[in-house]
GROMACS .gro file of C-alpha atoms in nm:
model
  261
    1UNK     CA    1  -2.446   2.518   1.093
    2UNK     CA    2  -2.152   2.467   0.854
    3UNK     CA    3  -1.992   2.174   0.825
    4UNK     CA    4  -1.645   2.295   0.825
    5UNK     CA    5  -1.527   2.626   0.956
    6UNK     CA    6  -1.140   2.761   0.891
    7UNK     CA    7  -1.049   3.038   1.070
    8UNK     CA    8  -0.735   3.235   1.066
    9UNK     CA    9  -0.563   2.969   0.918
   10UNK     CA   10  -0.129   3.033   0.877
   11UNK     CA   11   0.144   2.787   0.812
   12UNK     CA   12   0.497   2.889   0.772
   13UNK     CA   13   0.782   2.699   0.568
   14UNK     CA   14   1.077   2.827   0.780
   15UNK     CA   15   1.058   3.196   0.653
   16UNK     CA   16   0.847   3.152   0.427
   17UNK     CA   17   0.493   3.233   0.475
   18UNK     CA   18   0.256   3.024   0.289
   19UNK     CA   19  -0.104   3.067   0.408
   20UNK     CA   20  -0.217   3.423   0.497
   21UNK     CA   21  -0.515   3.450   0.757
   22UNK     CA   22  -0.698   3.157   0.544
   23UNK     CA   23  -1.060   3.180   0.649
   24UNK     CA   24  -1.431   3.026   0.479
   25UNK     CA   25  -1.694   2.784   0.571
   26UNK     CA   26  -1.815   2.514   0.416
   27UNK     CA   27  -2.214   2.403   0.431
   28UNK     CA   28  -2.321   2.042   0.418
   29UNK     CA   29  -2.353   1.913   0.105
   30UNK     CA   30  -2.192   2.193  -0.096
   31UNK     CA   31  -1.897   2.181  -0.297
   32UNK     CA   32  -1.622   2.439  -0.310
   33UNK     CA   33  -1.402   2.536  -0.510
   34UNK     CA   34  -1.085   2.650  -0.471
   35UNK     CA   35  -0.867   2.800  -0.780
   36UNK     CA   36  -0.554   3.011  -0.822
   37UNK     CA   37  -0.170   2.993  -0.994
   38UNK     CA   38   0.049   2.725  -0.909
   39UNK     CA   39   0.204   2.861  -0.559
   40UNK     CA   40  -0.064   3.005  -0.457
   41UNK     CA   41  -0.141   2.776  -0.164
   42UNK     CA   42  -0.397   2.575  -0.260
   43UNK     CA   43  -0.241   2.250  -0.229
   44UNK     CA   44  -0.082   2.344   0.152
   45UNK     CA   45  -0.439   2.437   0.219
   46UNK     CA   46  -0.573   2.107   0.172
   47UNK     CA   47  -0.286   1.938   0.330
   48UNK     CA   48  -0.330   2.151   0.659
   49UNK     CA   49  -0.684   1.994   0.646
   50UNK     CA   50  -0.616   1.651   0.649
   51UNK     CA   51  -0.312   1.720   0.911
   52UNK     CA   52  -0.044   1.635   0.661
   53UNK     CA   53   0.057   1.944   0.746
   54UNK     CA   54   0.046   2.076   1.080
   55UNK     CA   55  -0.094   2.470   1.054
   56UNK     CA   56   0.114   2.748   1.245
   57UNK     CA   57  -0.204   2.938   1.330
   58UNK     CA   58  -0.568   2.918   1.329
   59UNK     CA   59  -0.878   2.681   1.362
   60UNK     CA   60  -1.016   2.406   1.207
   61UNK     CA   61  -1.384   2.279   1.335
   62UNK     CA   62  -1.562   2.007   1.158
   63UNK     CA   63  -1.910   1.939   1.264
   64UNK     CA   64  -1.878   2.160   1.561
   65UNK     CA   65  -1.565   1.962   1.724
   66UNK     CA   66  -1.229   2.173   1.702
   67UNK     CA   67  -0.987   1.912   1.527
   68UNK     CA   68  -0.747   2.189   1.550
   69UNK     CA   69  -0.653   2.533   1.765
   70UNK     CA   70  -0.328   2.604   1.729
   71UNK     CA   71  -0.346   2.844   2.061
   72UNK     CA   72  -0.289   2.509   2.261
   73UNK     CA   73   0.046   2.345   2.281
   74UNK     CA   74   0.032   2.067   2.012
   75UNK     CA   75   0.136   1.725   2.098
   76UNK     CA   76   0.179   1.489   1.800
   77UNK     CA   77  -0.038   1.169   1.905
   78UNK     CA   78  -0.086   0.920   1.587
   79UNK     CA   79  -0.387   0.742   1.660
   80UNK     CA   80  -0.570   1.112   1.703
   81UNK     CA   81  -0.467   1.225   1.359
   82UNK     CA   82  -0.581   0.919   1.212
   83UNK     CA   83  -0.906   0.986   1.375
   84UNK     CA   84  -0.876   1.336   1.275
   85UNK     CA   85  -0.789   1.247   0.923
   86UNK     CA   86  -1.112   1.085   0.905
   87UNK     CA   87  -1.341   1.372   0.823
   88UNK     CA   88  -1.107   1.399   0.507
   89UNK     CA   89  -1.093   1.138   0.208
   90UNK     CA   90  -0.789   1.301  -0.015
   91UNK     CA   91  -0.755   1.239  -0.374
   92UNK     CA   92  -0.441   1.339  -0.479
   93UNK     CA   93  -0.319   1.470  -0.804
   94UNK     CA   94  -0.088   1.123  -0.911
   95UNK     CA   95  -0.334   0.806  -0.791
   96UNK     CA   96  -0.123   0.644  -0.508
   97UNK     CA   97  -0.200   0.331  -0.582
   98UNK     CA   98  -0.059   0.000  -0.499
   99UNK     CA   99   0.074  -0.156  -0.782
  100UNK     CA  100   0.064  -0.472  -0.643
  101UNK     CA  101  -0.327  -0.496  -0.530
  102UNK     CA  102  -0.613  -0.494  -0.748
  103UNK     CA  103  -0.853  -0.207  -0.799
  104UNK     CA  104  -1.097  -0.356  -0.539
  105UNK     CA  105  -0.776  -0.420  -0.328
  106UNK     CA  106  -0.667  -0.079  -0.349
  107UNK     CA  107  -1.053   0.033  -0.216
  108UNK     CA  108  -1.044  -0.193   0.071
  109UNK     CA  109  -0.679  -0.163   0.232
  110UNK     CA  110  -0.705   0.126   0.434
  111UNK     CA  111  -1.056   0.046   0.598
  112UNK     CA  112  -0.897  -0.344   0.645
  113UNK     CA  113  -0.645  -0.178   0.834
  114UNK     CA  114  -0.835   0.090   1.015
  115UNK     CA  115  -1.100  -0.208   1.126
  116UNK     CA  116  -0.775  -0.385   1.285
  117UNK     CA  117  -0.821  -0.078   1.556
  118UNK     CA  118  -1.158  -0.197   1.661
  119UNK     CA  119  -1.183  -0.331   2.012
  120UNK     CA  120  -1.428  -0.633   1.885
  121UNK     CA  121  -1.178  -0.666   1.534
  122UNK     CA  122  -1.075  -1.056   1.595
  123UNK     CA  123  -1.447  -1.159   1.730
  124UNK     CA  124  -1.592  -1.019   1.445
  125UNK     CA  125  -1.305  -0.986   1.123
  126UNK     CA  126  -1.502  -1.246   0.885
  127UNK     CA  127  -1.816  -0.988   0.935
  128UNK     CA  128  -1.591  -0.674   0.913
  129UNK     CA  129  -1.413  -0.762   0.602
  130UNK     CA  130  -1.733  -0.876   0.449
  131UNK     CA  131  -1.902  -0.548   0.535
  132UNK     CA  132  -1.570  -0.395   0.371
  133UNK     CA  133  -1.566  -0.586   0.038
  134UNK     CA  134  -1.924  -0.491   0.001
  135UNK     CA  135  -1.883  -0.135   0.073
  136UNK     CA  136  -1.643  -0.144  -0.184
  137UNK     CA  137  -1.759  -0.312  -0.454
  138UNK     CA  138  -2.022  -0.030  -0.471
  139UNK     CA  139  -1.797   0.239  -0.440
  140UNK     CA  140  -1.652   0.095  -0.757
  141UNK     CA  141  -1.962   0.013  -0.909
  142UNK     CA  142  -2.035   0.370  -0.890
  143UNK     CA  143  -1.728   0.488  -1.062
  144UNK     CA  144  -1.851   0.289  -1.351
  145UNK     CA  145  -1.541   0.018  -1.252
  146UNK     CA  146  -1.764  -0.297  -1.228
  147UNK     CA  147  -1.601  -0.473  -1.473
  148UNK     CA  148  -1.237  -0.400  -1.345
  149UNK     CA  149  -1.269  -0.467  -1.010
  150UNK     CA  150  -0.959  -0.760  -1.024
  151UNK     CA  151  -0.791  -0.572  -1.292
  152UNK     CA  152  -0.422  -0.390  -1.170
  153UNK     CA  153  -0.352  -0.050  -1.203
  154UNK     CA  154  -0.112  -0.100  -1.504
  155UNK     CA  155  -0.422  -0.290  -1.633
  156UNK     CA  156  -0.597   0.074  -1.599
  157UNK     CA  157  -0.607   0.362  -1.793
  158UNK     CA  158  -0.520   0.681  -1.621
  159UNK     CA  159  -0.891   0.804  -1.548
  160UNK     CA  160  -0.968   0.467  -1.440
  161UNK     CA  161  -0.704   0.466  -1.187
  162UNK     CA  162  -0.806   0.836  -1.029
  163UNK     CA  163  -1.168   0.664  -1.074
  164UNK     CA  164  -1.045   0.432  -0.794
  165UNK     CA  165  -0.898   0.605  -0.616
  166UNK     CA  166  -1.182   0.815  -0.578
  167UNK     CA  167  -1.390   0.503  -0.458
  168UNK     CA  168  -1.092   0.442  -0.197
  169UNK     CA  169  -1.162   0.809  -0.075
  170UNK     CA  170  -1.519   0.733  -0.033
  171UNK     CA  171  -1.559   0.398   0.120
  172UNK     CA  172  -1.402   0.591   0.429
  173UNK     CA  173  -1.735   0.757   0.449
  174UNK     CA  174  -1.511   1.087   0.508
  175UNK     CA  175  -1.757   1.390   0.615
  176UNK     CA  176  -1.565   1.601   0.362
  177UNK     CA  177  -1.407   1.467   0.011
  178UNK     CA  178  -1.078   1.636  -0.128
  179UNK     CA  179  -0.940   1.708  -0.444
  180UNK     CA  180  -0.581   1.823  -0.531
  181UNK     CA  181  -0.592   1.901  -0.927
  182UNK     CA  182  -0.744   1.545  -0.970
  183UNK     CA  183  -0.746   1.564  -1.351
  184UNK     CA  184  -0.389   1.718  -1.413
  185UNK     CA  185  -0.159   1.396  -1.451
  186UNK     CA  186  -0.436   1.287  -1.688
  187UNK     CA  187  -0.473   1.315  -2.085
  188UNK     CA  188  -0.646   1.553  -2.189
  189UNK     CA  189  -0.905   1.277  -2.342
  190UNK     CA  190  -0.960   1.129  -2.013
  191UNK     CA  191  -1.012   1.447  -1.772
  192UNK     CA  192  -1.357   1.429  -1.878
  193UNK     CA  193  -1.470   1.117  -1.736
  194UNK     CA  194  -1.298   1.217  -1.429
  195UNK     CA  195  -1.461   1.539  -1.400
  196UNK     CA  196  -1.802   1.352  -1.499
  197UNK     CA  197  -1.737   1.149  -1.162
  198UNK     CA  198  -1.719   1.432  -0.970
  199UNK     CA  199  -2.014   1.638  -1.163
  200UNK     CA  200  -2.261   1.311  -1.016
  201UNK     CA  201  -2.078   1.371  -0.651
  202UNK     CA  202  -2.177   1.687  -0.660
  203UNK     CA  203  -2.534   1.653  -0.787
  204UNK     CA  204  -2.611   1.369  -0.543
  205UNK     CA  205  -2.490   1.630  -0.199
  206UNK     CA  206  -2.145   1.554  -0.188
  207UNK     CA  207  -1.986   1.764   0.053
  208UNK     CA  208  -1.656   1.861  -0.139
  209UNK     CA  209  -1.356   2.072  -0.209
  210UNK     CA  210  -1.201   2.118  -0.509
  211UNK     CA  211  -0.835   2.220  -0.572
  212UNK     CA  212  -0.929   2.297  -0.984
  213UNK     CA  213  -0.749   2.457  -1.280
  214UNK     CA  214  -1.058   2.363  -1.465
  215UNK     CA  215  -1.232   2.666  -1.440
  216UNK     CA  216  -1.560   2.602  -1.649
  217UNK     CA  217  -1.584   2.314  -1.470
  218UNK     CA  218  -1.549   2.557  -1.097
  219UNK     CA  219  -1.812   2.756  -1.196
  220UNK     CA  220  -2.061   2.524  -1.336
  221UNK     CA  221  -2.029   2.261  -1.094
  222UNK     CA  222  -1.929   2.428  -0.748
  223UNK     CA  223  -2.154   2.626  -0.477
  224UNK     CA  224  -1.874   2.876  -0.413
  225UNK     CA  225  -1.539   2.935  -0.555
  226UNK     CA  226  -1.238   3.096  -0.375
  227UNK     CA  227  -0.955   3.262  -0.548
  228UNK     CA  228  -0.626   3.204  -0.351
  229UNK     CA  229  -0.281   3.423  -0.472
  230UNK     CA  230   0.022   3.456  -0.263
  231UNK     CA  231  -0.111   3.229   0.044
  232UNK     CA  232  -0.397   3.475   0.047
  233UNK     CA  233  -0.794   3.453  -0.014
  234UNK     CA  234  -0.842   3.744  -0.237
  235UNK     CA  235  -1.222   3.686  -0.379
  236UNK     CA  236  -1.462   3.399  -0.239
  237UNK     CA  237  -1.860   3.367  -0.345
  238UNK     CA  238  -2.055   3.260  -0.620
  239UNK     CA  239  -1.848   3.105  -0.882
  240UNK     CA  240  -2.072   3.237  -1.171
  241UNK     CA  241  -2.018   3.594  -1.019
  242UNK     CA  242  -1.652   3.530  -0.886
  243UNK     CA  243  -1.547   3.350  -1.247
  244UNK     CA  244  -1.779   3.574  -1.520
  245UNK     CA  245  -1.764   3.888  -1.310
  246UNK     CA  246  -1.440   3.901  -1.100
  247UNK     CA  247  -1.433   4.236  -0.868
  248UNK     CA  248  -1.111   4.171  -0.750
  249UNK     CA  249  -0.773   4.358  -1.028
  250UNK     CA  250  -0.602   4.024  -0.933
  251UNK     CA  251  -0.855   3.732  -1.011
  252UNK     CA  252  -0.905   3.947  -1.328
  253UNK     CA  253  -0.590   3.941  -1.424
  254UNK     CA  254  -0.571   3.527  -1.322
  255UNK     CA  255  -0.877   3.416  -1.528
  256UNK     CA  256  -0.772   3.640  -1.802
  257UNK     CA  257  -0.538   3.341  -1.897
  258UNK     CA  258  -0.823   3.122  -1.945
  259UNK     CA  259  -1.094   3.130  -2.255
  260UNK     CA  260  -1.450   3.056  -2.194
  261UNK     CA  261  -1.550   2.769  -2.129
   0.00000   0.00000   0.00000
């Protein structure tokens, strides 16, 4: 069974209608990835998945629970879209992180405050936060950050800092990582490293999706690609067949912009 199932997914900006009937799956361990212009809907996509925006129309089922069915009267309850929001980790496009904290700081704030919600928090905080520091200190570790754990993010190059903010996406333990463009506010020189991280995700089962410009990158690393234009999925499958082979006039005419890579 899939892992994450959209269905018939809309959302509206007043008059504006930005996702069209927005519909795929998502198998466990896979990675997806999702290209098209600027506009296209990519970004509201991934938004609508980790309820930062709230869909017009549709479903969204994640490990067979419905997180979202927008033929029932919504009700805006916090503490359920935080637990919602919890099959997500979101890495953004700009890094998000606090300038005031330290790399490892940055990692551990959101689970430090999420643990505050647990019934047995104040019996147990000294074993919690412990748990937390050392969850963290491997995330890092893994993003090759072991020696800047206590540095601060001006202290950090620019694919360092989306580096740990990766790490702060995955010590969530989110069913489902997201990325919005995560190498376009970098230099050039440093999108590699960044896409390296996410090359290892992948190889090691990562479940993933990918909001990409990169398109080599889409098609070499990714189980299936989707081609968004105008709020609408116009070609989804196999990105060597979908990238190398387009069937659709429109993805032709997208990827036509972009040399081999």
């Amino acid at each position: 069974m899939a892992i994450l199932e959209v269905n018939n997914i809309e959302k509206h900006f007043g008059s504006t209608k930005v996702l069209k009937d927005v519909s795929f799956s998502l198998e466990q361990g896979n990675a997806l990835a999702i290209i098209g212009s600027s506009g296209s809907g990519k970004t509201t996509l991934l938004r609508c998945l980790n309820f930062l925006e709230k869909p017009d129309h549709g479903t969204i089922i994640v490990n067979g629970e419905t997180l979202f069915d927008g033929s029932v009267p919504y009700k805006r309850n916090e503490k359920e879209l935080r637990r919602k929001r919890l099959h997500f980790g979101m890495v953004f496009q700009s890094f998000n992180l606090f300038p005031q904290y330290t790399a490892l700081e940055n990692v551990m704030l959101a689970r430090q405050m999420l643990a505050k919600e647990e019934p047995d928090f104040k019996a147990r905080k000294k074993e919690i936060y412990q748990q937390i520091r050392e969850d963290s200190i491997e995330a890092l570790t893994k993003m090759g950050l072991q020696e800047r754990m206590d540095h601060y993010p001006h202290q950090l190059s620019g694919g360092q800092q989306q580096r740990v903010a990766i790490a702060r996406a995955l010590v969530m333990k989110p069913d489902i990582l997201c990325f919005d463009e995560p190498t376009s506010a970098l230099d050039p020189e440093l999108t590699g490293e960044v896409l390296k991280v996410i090359r290892n995700l992948a190889e090691n089962n990562t479940t993933m999706i990918i909001v990409t410009h990169e398109m080599a990158f889409a098609r070499d690393v990714a189980d299936q690609v989707i081609f968004m234009d105008d709020g609408y999925v116009v070609e989804a499958g196999d990105p060597k067949e979908v990238i190398n082979n387009p069937k659709e006039e429109r993805t032709r005419q997208f990827l036509s912009r972009y040399t081999e890579g």
